[in-house]
Coordinates of N, CA, C and O and ligand atoms in Angstrom, one line a residue:
M989 N -22.4 61.6 18.1 CA -21.9 61.4 16.7 C -21.2 60.0 16.7 O -20.4 59.7 17.6
T990 N -21.5 59.2 15.7 CA -20.9 57.9 15.6 C -19.6 58.0 14.9 O -19.5 58.6 13.8
Q991 N -18.6 57.4 15.5 CA -17.3 57.3 14.8 C -17.1 55.9 14.3 O -17.3 55.0 15.1
I992 N -16.7 55.7 13.1 CA -16.5 54.3 12.6 C -15.0 54.2 12.3 O -14.6 54.6 11.2
P993 N -14.2 53.6 13.2 CA -12.8 53.3 12.8 C -12.7 52.0 12.0 O -12.7 50.9 12.6
L994 N -12.6 52.1 10.7 CA -12.7 51.0 9.9 C -11.3 50.4 9.6 O -10.4 51.1 9.3
P995 N -11.2 49.1 9.8 CA -10.0 48.4 9.5 C -9.6 48.6 8.0 O -10.6 48.6 7.2
E996 N -8.4 48.9 7.7 CA -8.0 49.2 6.3 C -8.3 48.1 5.3 O -8.6 48.4 4.2
L997 N -8.2 46.9 5.9 CA -8.6 45.8 5.0 C -9.8 45.1 5.6 O -9.7 44.3 6.6
A998 N -10.9 45.4 5.0 CA -12.2 44.8 5.5 C -13.1 44.6 4.3 O -13.0 45.2 3.3
L999 N -14.1 43.7 4.5 CA -15.2 43.6 3.7 C -16.4 44.2 4.4 O -16.8 43.7 5.5
V1000 N -16.9 45.4 3.9 CA -17.9 46.1 4.6 C -19.2 45.8 4.0 O -19.5 46.0 2.8
A1001 N -20.1 45.3 4.8 CA -21.5 45.1 4.4 C -22.3 46.3 4.8 O -22.4 46.5 6.0
L1002 N -22.8 47.0 3.9 CA -23.8 48.1 4.2 C -25.2 47.5 4.2 O -25.6 47.1 3.2
I1003 N -25.7 47.4 5.4 CA -27.0 46.6 5.5 C -28.2 47.6 5.8 O -28.1 48.5 6.7
G1004 N -29.2 47.4 5.0 CA -30.4 48.3 5.3 C -31.5 48.1 4.2 O -31.1 47.7 3.1
V1005 N -32.7 48.3 4.5 CA -33.8 48.1 3.6 C -33.7 49.2 2.5 O -32.9 50.1 2.5
S1006 N -34.5 48.9 1.4 CA -34.5 49.9 0.3 C -34.9 51.3 0.8 O -35.8 51.4 1.7
S1007 N -34.2 52.2 0.3 CA -34.4 53.7 0.7 C -33.8 54.1 2.0 O -34.0 55.2 2.5
S1008 N -33.0 53.2 2.7 CA -32.4 53.6 3.9 C -31.2 54.5 3.7 O -30.7 55.0 4.7
G1009 N -30.7 54.5 2.5 CA -29.7 55.5 2.2 C -28.3 54.9 2.0 O -27.3 55.5 2.2
K1010 N -28.3 53.6 1.7 CA -27.0 52.9 1.6 C -26.1 53.5 0.5 O -24.9 53.7 0.7
T1011 N -26.7 53.7 -0.7 CA -25.9 54.2 -1.8 C -25.4 55.6 -1.5 O -24.3 56.0 -1.9
T1012 N -26.3 56.4 -0.9 CA -25.9 57.8 -0.5 C -24.7 57.8 0.5 O -23.7 58.5 0.3
F1013 N -24.8 56.9 1.5 CA -23.8 56.8 2.5 C -22.5 56.3 1.8 O -21.4 56.8 2.1
A1014 N -22.6 55.3 0.9 CA -21.4 54.7 0.3 C -20.7 55.8 -0.5 O -19.5 55.9 -0.5
A1015 N -21.5 56.6 -1.3 CA -20.9 57.7 -2.1 C -20.2 58.7 -1.3 O -19.1 59.3 -1.7
R1016 N -20.7 58.9 -0.1 CA -20.0 60.0 0.8 C -18.7 59.5 1.4 O -17.8 60.3 1.6
H1017 N -18.7 58.2 1.8 CA -17.6 57.7 2.6 C -16.6 56.8 1.9 O -15.5 56.6 2.4
F1018 N -16.9 56.4 0.7 CA -16.0 55.4 0.0 C -15.7 55.8 -1.4 O -16.5 56.6 -2.0
G1019 N -14.7 55.3 -2.0 CA -14.3 55.6 -3.4 C -15.2 54.8 -4.3 O -15.8 53.8 -4.0
A1020 N -15.3 55.3 -5.5 CA -16.2 54.7 -6.5 C -15.9 53.2 -6.8 O -16.8 52.4 -6.9
Y1021 N -14.6 52.9 -6.8 CA -14.3 51.5 -7.1 C -14.3 50.6 -5.9 O -14.2 49.4 -6.0
E1022 N -14.4 51.2 -4.7 CA -14.5 50.4 -3.5 C -15.9 49.8 -3.3 O -16.1 48.9 -2.5
V1023 N -16.9 50.4 -3.9 CA -18.3 50.1 -3.6 C -18.8 49.2 -4.7 O -18.8 49.5 -5.9
L1024 N -19.3 48.0 -4.4 CA -20.0 47.1 -5.3 C -21.4 47.1 -4.9 O -21.8 46.6 -3.9
S1025 N -22.2 47.6 -5.9 CA -23.7 47.8 -5.6 C -24.5 46.7 -6.3 O -24.2 46.5 -7.5
S1026 N -25.4 46.1 -5.7 CA -26.2 45.0 -6.3 C -27.0 45.6 -7.5 O -27.2 45.0 -8.5
D1027 N -27.5 46.8 -7.3 CA -28.3 47.5 -8.4 C -27.4 47.6 -9.6 O -27.8 47.4 -10.7
H1028 N -26.1 48.1 -9.4 CA -25.2 48.3 -10.5 C -24.9 47.0 -11.2 O -25.0 46.9 -12.4
F1029 N -24.7 45.9 -10.4 CA -24.4 44.6 -11.0 C -25.6 44.1 -11.8 O -25.5 43.5 -12.8
R1030 N -26.8 44.3 -11.2 CA -28.0 43.9 -11.9 C -28.1 44.6 -13.3 O -28.4 44.0 -14.3
A1031 N -27.8 45.9 -13.3 CA -27.8 46.6 -14.5 C -26.8 46.2 -15.5 O -27.0 46.0 -16.7
L1032 N -25.6 45.9 -15.0 CA -24.5 45.4 -15.8 C -24.9 44.1 -16.6 O -24.6 44.0 -17.7
V1033 N -25.5 43.2 -15.8 CA -25.7 41.9 -16.4 C -27.0 41.8 -17.2 O -27.2 40.9 -18.0
S1034 N -27.9 42.8 -17.0 CA -29.3 42.7 -17.6 C -29.7 43.9 -18.3 O -30.8 43.9 -19.0
G1035 N -29.0 45.0 -18.2 CA -29.4 46.3 -18.8 C -30.3 47.1 -17.9 O -30.6 48.3 -18.3
S1036 N -30.8 46.6 -16.8 CA -31.6 47.4 -15.9 C -31.4 47.0 -14.5 O -31.2 45.8 -14.2
E1037 N -31.5 48.0 -13.6 CA -31.4 47.7 -12.1 C -32.5 46.9 -11.6 O -32.5 46.3 -10.5
H1038 N -33.6 46.8 -12.4 CA -34.9 46.3 -11.8 C -35.2 44.9 -12.3 O -36.2 44.3 -12.0
T1039 N -34.3 44.3 -13.1 CA -34.6 42.9 -13.6 C -34.4 41.9 -12.5 O -33.3 41.5 -12.1
L1040 N -35.6 41.5 -11.9 CA -35.5 40.7 -10.7 C -34.9 39.3 -11.0 O -34.2 38.7 -10.2
D1041 N -35.1 38.7 -12.2 CA -34.6 37.4 -12.5 C -33.1 37.5 -12.8 O -32.5 36.5 -13.2
A1042 N -32.5 38.7 -12.7 CA -31.1 38.8 -12.9 C -30.3 38.7 -11.6 O -29.1 38.9 -11.6
N1043 N -31.0 38.4 -10.5 CA -30.3 38.4 -9.2 C -29.2 37.5 -9.1 O -28.1 37.8 -8.6
E1044 N -29.4 36.3 -9.6 CA -28.4 35.2 -9.5 C -27.1 35.7 -10.3 O -26.0 35.6 -9.7
A1045 N -27.3 36.1 -11.5 CA -26.2 36.5 -12.3 C -25.5 37.8 -11.7 O -24.3 37.9 -11.6
A1046 N -26.3 38.7 -11.2 CA -25.8 39.9 -10.6 C -24.9 39.6 -9.3 O -23.8 40.1 -9.2
F1047 N -25.5 38.8 -8.5 CA -24.7 38.5 -7.2 C -23.5 37.6 -7.5 O -22.5 37.8 -6.8
S1048 N -23.6 36.6 -8.4 CA -22.4 35.8 -8.6 C -21.3 36.7 -9.2 O -20.1 36.5 -8.8
S1049 N -21.7 37.7 -10.0 CA -20.7 38.6 -10.6 C -20.1 39.5 -9.5 O -18.9 39.7 -9.4
L1050 N -21.0 40.0 -8.6 CA -20.5 40.9 -7.5 C -19.6 40.1 -6.6 O -18.5 40.6 -6.3
Y1051 N -19.9 38.9 -6.2 CA -19.0 38.1 -5.3 C -17.7 37.8 -6.0 O -16.6 37.9 -5.4
H1052 N -17.7 37.6 -7.3 CA -16.5 37.3 -8.1 C -15.6 38.6 -8.0 O -14.4 38.4 -7.7
V1053 N -16.1 39.7 -8.3 CA -15.3 40.9 -8.3 C -14.8 41.2 -6.8 O -13.7 41.6 -6.6
A1054 N -15.7 41.0 -5.9 CA -15.3 41.2 -4.5 C -14.1 40.3 -4.1 O -13.1 40.8 -3.5
A1055 N -14.2 39.1 -4.6 CA -13.1 38.2 -4.3 C -11.8 38.6 -4.9 O -10.7 38.6 -4.3
R1056 N -11.8 39.1 -6.2 CA -10.6 39.5 -6.9 C -10.0 40.8 -6.1 O -8.8 40.9 -6.0
R1057 N -10.9 41.6 -5.6 CA -10.4 42.8 -4.9 C -9.7 42.4 -3.6 O -8.7 42.9 -3.2
L1058 N -10.4 41.5 -2.9 CA -9.9 41.1 -1.5 C -8.5 40.4 -1.7 O -7.6 40.6 -0.9
E1059 N -8.4 39.6 -2.8 CA -7.1 39.0 -3.1 C -6.0 40.0 -3.2 O -4.8 39.7 -2.9
R1060 N -6.3 41.2 -3.6 CA -5.3 42.3 -3.8 C -5.2 43.1 -2.6 O -4.5 44.1 -2.5
G1061 N -5.9 42.8 -1.5 CA -5.9 43.6 -0.3 C -6.6 44.9 -0.4 O -6.2 45.9 0.3
L1062 N -7.7 44.9 -1.2 CA -8.4 46.2 -1.3 C -9.7 46.2 -0.5 O -10.5 45.2 -0.6
L1063 N -9.9 47.2 0.3 CA -11.1 47.3 1.0 C -12.3 47.3 0.1 O -12.3 48.0 -1.0
T1064 N -13.3 46.6 0.4 CA -14.5 46.4 -0.5 C -15.8 46.6 0.3 O -15.9 46.1 1.4
V1065 N -16.7 47.4 -0.3 CA -17.9 47.7 0.4 C -19.1 47.1 -0.5 O -19.1 47.3 -1.7
V1066 N -19.9 46.3 0.1 CA -21.1 45.7 -0.6 C -22.3 46.5 -0.3 O -22.8 46.5 0.9
D1067 N -22.9 47.2 -1.3 CA -24.1 48.0 -1.1 C -25.3 47.1 -1.7 O -25.5 47.1 -2.9
A1068 N -25.9 46.3 -0.8 CA -27.0 45.5 -1.1 C -27.9 45.5 0.2 O -27.3 45.7 1.2
T1069 N -29.1 45.1 0.1 CA -29.9 45.2 1.3 C -29.4 44.3 2.4 O -29.3 44.7 3.6
S1070 N -29.0 43.0 2.0 CA -28.4 42.1 3.0 C -29.3 42.0 4.3 O -28.7 41.8 5.4
V1071 N -30.6 42.0 4.2 CA -31.4 41.9 5.4 C -31.7 40.4 5.7 O -32.2 40.2 6.8
R1072 N -31.3 39.5 4.9 CA -31.6 38.1 5.2 C -30.2 37.4 5.5 O -29.2 37.7 4.9
A1073 N -30.3 36.5 6.5 CA -29.1 35.8 7.0 C -28.4 35.1 5.9 O -27.1 35.1 5.9
E1074 N -29.1 34.5 5.0 CA -28.4 33.7 3.9 C -27.6 34.6 3.0 O -26.5 34.2 2.5
D1075 N -28.0 35.9 2.8 CA -27.3 36.8 2.0 C -26.0 37.3 2.7 O -24.9 37.4 2.1
R1076 N -26.2 37.5 4.0 CA -25.0 37.9 4.8 C -24.0 36.8 4.9 O -22.7 37.1 5.0
R1077 N -24.4 35.6 5.0 CA -23.5 34.5 5.2 C -22.5 34.4 4.0 O -21.3 34.2 4.2
R1078 N -23.0 34.7 2.8 CA -22.1 34.7 1.6 C -21.0 35.7 1.8 O -19.8 35.5 1.5
L1079 N -21.3 36.8 2.4 CA -20.3 37.9 2.6 C -19.3 37.5 3.7 O -18.1 37.7 3.6
V1080 N -19.8 37.0 4.8 CA -18.9 36.5 5.9 C -18.0 35.4 5.4 O -16.7 35.5 5.6
D1081 N -18.5 34.5 4.6 CA -17.7 33.4 4.1 C -16.6 34.0 3.1 O -15.5 33.5 3.1
L1082 N -17.0 34.9 2.3 CA -16.1 35.5 1.4 C -14.9 36.2 2.1 O -13.7 36.1 1.7
A1083 N -15.3 37.0 3.1 CA -14.2 37.7 3.9 C -13.3 36.7 4.6 O -12.1 36.8 4.5
R1084 N -13.9 35.6 5.2 CA -13.0 34.6 5.8 C -12.1 33.9 4.9 O -11.0 33.7 5.2
A1085 N -12.6 33.6 3.7 CA -11.8 32.9 2.7 C -10.6 33.7 2.3 O -9.6 33.2 1.8
H1086 N -10.7 35.0 2.4 CA -9.6 35.9 2.1 C -8.9 36.5 3.3 O -8.1 37.4 3.1
D1087 N -9.2 36.0 4.4 CA -8.5 36.4 5.6 C -8.7 37.9 5.9 O -7.7 38.6 6.2
V1088 N -9.9 38.4 5.7 CA -10.2 39.8 5.8 C -11.3 39.9 6.8 O -12.2 39.0 7.0
L1089 N -11.4 41.1 7.5 CA -12.4 41.2 8.5 C -13.8 41.6 7.9 O -13.9 42.5 7.2
P1090 N -14.8 40.8 8.2 CA -16.1 41.2 7.8 C -16.7 42.1 8.8 O -16.7 41.9 10.0
V1091 N -17.1 43.3 8.4 CA -17.7 44.3 9.3 C -19.1 44.7 8.7 O -19.3 44.7 7.5
A1092 N -20.0 45.2 9.6 CA -21.3 45.6 9.1 C -21.6 47.0 9.6 O -21.3 47.4 10.7
I1093 N -22.1 47.8 8.6 CA -22.7 49.1 8.9 C -24.1 49.0 8.6 O -24.5 48.8 7.5
V1094 N -25.0 49.2 9.7 CA -26.4 48.9 9.5 C -27.1 50.3 9.5 O -26.9 51.1 10.4
L1095 N -27.9 50.5 8.5 CA -28.8 51.7 8.5 C -30.2 51.3 8.9 O -30.9 50.7 8.0
D1096 N -30.6 51.5 10.1 CA -31.9 51.1 10.6 C -32.8 52.3 10.9 O -32.9 52.7 12.1
L1097 N -33.3 52.9 9.9 CA -34.1 54.1 10.1 C -35.5 53.9 10.4 O -36.1 52.8 10.1
P1098 N -36.2 54.9 11.0 CA -37.6 54.7 11.3 C -38.5 54.5 10.1 O -38.1 55.0 9.0
R1099 N -39.5 53.7 10.2 CA -40.4 53.4 9.1 C -40.9 54.6 8.4 O -41.1 54.7 7.2
S1100 N -41.2 55.7 9.2 CA -41.8 56.9 8.6 C -40.9 57.5 7.6 O -41.3 58.0 6.5
V1101 N -39.6 57.5 7.9 CA -38.6 58.1 7.0 C -38.5 57.2 5.7 O -38.5 57.7 4.6
L1102 N -38.5 55.9 5.9 CA -38.4 55.0 4.7 C -39.6 55.2 3.8 O -39.4 55.2 2.6
D1103 N -40.8 55.2 4.4 CA -42.0 55.3 3.6 C -42.0 56.6 2.8 O -42.4 56.6 1.6
A1104 N -41.6 57.7 3.5 CA -41.6 59.0 2.8 C -40.7 59.0 1.6 O -41.0 59.5 0.5
R1105 N -39.5 58.4 1.8 CA -38.5 58.4 0.7 C -39.0 57.5 -0.4 O -38.8 57.8 -1.6
H1106 N -39.5 56.3 0.0 CA -40.0 55.4 -1.0 C -41.1 56.0 -1.9 O -41.0 55.9 -3.1
E1107 N -42.0 56.7 -1.3 CA -43.1 57.3 -2.0 C -42.6 58.4 -3.0 O -43.1 58.6 -4.1
A1108 N -41.5 59.0 -2.6 CA -40.9 60.1 -3.5 C -40.1 59.6 -4.6 O -39.8 60.3 -5.5
R1109 N -39.8 58.3 -4.6 CA -38.9 57.7 -5.6 C -39.7 57.2 -6.8 O -40.7 56.5 -6.7
L1110 N -39.2 57.5 -8.0 CA -39.8 56.9 -9.2 C -39.0 55.6 -9.7 O -39.5 54.9 -10.5
D1111 N -37.9 55.5 -9.1 CA -37.0 54.4 -9.5 C -37.2 53.1 -8.7 O -36.4 52.2 -8.8
R1112 N -38.2 53.0 -7.9 CA -38.4 51.8 -7.1 C -39.9 51.5 -7.2 O -40.7 51.8 -6.4
P1113 N -40.2 50.7 -8.3 CA -41.6 50.5 -8.7 C -42.4 49.5 -7.8 O -43.5 49.2 -8.1
F1114 N -41.8 49.0 -6.7 CA -42.5 48.0 -5.9 C -43.3 48.7 -4.8 O -43.1 49.9 -4.4
S1115 N -44.2 47.9 -4.2 CA -45.1 48.5 -3.2 C -44.4 48.8 -1.9 O -43.3 48.1 -1.6
G1116 N -44.9 49.7 -1.1 CA -44.3 50.0 0.2 C -44.3 48.9 1.2 O -43.5 48.9 2.1
A1117 N -45.2 47.9 0.9 CA -45.2 46.7 1.8 C -43.9 46.0 1.8 O -43.5 45.3 2.8
V1118 N -43.2 46.1 0.7 CA -41.8 45.4 0.6 C -40.9 45.9 1.6 O -40.1 45.2 2.3
I1119 N -41.0 47.3 1.8 CA -40.1 47.9 2.8 C -40.4 47.3 4.2 O -39.5 47.1 5.0
G1120 N -41.7 47.2 4.5 CA -42.1 46.6 5.8 C -41.5 45.2 6.0 O -41.0 44.9 7.1
R1121 N -41.6 44.4 5.0 CA -41.1 43.0 5.1 C -39.6 43.0 5.3 O -39.0 42.3 6.1
Q1122 N -38.9 43.9 4.5 CA -37.5 44.0 4.7 C -37.1 44.5 6.1 O -36.1 44.0 6.7
Q1123 N -37.9 45.4 6.6 CA -37.6 45.9 7.9 C -37.8 44.9 9.0 O -37.0 44.8 9.9
T1124 N -38.8 44.1 8.8 CA -39.0 43.0 9.8 C -37.8 42.0 9.7 O -37.3 41.6 10.8
D1125 N -37.4 41.6 8.5 CA -36.2 40.8 8.4 C -35.0 41.4 9.1 O -34.3 40.7 9.8
L1126 N -34.8 42.7 8.8 CA -33.6 43.4 9.3 C -33.6 43.4 10.9 O -32.7 43.0 11.5
R1127 N -34.8 43.7 11.4 CA -34.8 43.9 12.9 C -34.7 42.5 13.6 O -34.1 42.5 14.7
R1128 N -35.1 41.5 13.0 CA -34.9 40.1 13.5 C -33.4 39.8 13.5 O -33.0 39.0 14.3
S1129 N -32.7 40.4 12.6 CA -31.3 40.0 12.4 C -30.4 40.7 13.3 O -29.3 40.3 13.6
L1130 N -30.8 41.9 13.8 CA -29.8 42.8 14.4 C -29.0 42.2 15.5 O -27.8 42.4 15.5
R1131 N -29.7 41.6 16.4 CA -28.9 41.1 17.6 C -27.9 40.0 17.3 O -27.0 39.8 18.0
G1132 N -28.1 39.3 16.1 CA -27.3 38.1 15.8 C -26.1 38.4 14.9 O -25.4 37.5 14.6
L1133 N -25.9 39.7 14.6 CA -24.9 39.9 13.5 C -23.5 39.5 14.0 O -22.7 39.0 13.2
S1134 N -23.2 39.8 15.2 CA -21.8 39.4 15.7 C -21.7 37.9 15.7 O -20.7 37.3 15.3
R1135 N -22.7 37.2 16.1 CA -22.7 35.7 16.1 C -22.6 35.2 14.7 O -22.0 34.1 14.4
E1136 N -23.1 35.9 13.7 CA -22.9 35.5 12.3 C -21.5 35.6 11.8 O -21.1 35.1 10.8
G1137 N -20.7 36.4 12.5 CA -19.3 36.5 12.2 C -18.8 37.9 11.9 O -17.6 38.1 11.6
F1138 N -19.7 38.8 11.9 CA -19.2 40.2 11.7 C -18.4 40.7 12.9 O -18.9 40.6 14.0
R1139 N -17.2 41.1 12.6 CA -16.3 41.4 13.8 C -16.5 42.8 14.4 O -16.2 43.0 15.5
H1140 N -17.1 43.7 13.6 CA -17.6 45.0 14.1 C -18.9 45.2 13.5 O -19.2 44.9 12.4
V1141 N -19.8 45.8 14.4 CA -21.2 46.1 13.9 C -21.5 47.5 14.3 O -21.4 47.8 15.5
W1142 N -21.7 48.4 13.4 CA -22.1 49.8 13.8 C -23.6 49.9 13.2 O -23.8 49.7 12.1
T1143 N -24.4 50.4 14.1 CA -25.9 50.5 13.7 C -26.3 52.0 13.9 O -26.1 52.6 14.9
L1144 N -26.7 52.6 12.8 CA -27.1 54.0 12.7 C -28.7 54.0 12.7 O -29.3 53.4 11.8
R1145 N -29.3 54.7 13.6 CA -30.7 54.6 13.8 C -31.5 55.8 13.5 O -32.7 55.8 13.6
S1146 N -30.9 56.9 13.1 CA -31.7 58.1 12.8 C -31.0 58.8 11.6 O -29.8 58.6 11.3
V1147 N -31.8 59.7 11.0 CA -31.2 60.5 9.8 C -30.0 61.3 10.3 O -29.0 61.4 9.7
D1148 N -30.2 61.9 11.5 CA -29.1 62.7 12.1 C -27.8 61.8 12.3 O -26.7 62.3 12.0
D1149 N -28.0 60.7 12.8 CA -26.9 59.8 13.1 C -26.2 59.4 11.8 O -24.9 59.5 11.7
V1150 N -27.0 59.1 10.7 CA -26.4 58.8 9.4 C -25.6 60.0 8.9 O -24.5 59.9 8.4
E1151 N -26.2 61.2 9.0 CA -25.6 62.4 8.5 C -24.3 62.8 9.1 O -23.4 63.3 8.5
T1152 N -24.2 62.5 10.4 CA -23.0 63.0 11.2 C -22.0 62.0 11.4 O -20.9 62.3 11.9
T1153 N -22.2 60.8 11.0 CA -21.2 59.7 11.2 C -19.9 60.0 10.4 O -19.9 60.5 9.3
Q1154 N -18.8 59.7 11.1 CA -17.5 59.9 10.5 C -16.8 58.5 10.4 O -16.9 57.7 11.3
V1155 N -16.3 58.3 9.2 CA -15.6 57.0 8.9 C -14.1 57.3 8.8 O -13.7 58.2 8.0
T1156 N -13.3 56.6 9.6 CA -11.9 56.8 9.4 C -11.3 55.4 9.2 O -11.9 54.4 9.5
R1157 N -10.1 55.3 8.6 CA -9.5 54.1 8.3 C -8.3 53.9 9.3 O -7.5 54.7 9.5
V1158 N -8.3 52.7 9.9 CA -7.3 52.4 10.9 C -6.4 51.2 10.4 O -6.9 50.3 9.9
P1159 N -5.1 51.3 10.5 CA -4.2 50.3 10.0 C -4.4 49.0 10.8 O -4.8 49.0 12.0
Ligands
CTP293 N1 -32.3 60.1 0.5 C1 -32.6 61.2 1.1 N2 -31.9 61.7 2.2 C2 -30.8 61.0 2.5 C3 -30.4 59.8 1.9 C4 -31.2 59.4 0.8 O1 -33.6 61.8 0.8 N3 -30.0 61.5 3.5 C5 -33.1 59.6 -0.6 C6 -32.3 59.5 -1.9 O2 -32.3 60.7 -2.7 C7 -33.1 58.4 -2.7 C8 -33.6 57.6 -1.5 O3 -33.6 58.4 -0.4 O4 -34.1 58.9 -3.4 C9 -32.8 56.3 -1.3 O5 -31.5 56.6 -1.1 P1 -30.4 55.5 -1.5 O6 -29.1 56.0 -1.0 O7 -30.4 55.1 -2.9 O8 -30.9 54.3 -0.6 P2 -30.6 52.8 -0.7 O9 -30.6 52.2 0.7 O10 -29.3 52.6 -1.5 O11 -31.8 52.3 -1.6 P3 -32.0 51.0 -2.5 O12 -31.6 49.8 -1.6 O13 -33.4 51.0 -2.9 O14 -31.0 51.1 -3.6

């Protein structure tokens, strides 16, 4: 069983491809206002979670809110795929700018699980090939996360591991 002793003041990047369970994990372990979801921000700025050309507006809004929270010393969780280094760099920079620890919780599930979940979803109208591309990006990234600046990296590799993980807050 994975134990995640989370620093009380941290910027937590939940990293994982679509359907890896980031939103489900966030809802289980964090408060509603602690979690900033890219889907939610896309919907706020455009009326739908799926408006792809709303990414710029959605992420600039998300980073803005994250910065305001970190200024107040509030733990903040970013629920976005973050499988590309340039996306993660924004998060590490944001944490550093506010003197807060950037930490990563990675959901790296087997492709068979991801494919089955993706097929069962009606709310993700893109092809399953997207999942494959995201997974390739993610797996290329894994070894370098500490070098990118994440001070702690926890990687969950199975459904069972995700289900049984315990998150505690440490001062
Ligand atoms: N799911 C599941 N079992 C879990 C976790 C999630 O069957 N233990 C299902 C959810 O019901 C949902 C899908 O998998 O239909 C994706 O879960 P979600 O938490 O939304 O994954 P995300 O990684 O947040 O997906 P996305 O990036 O597409 O928002």
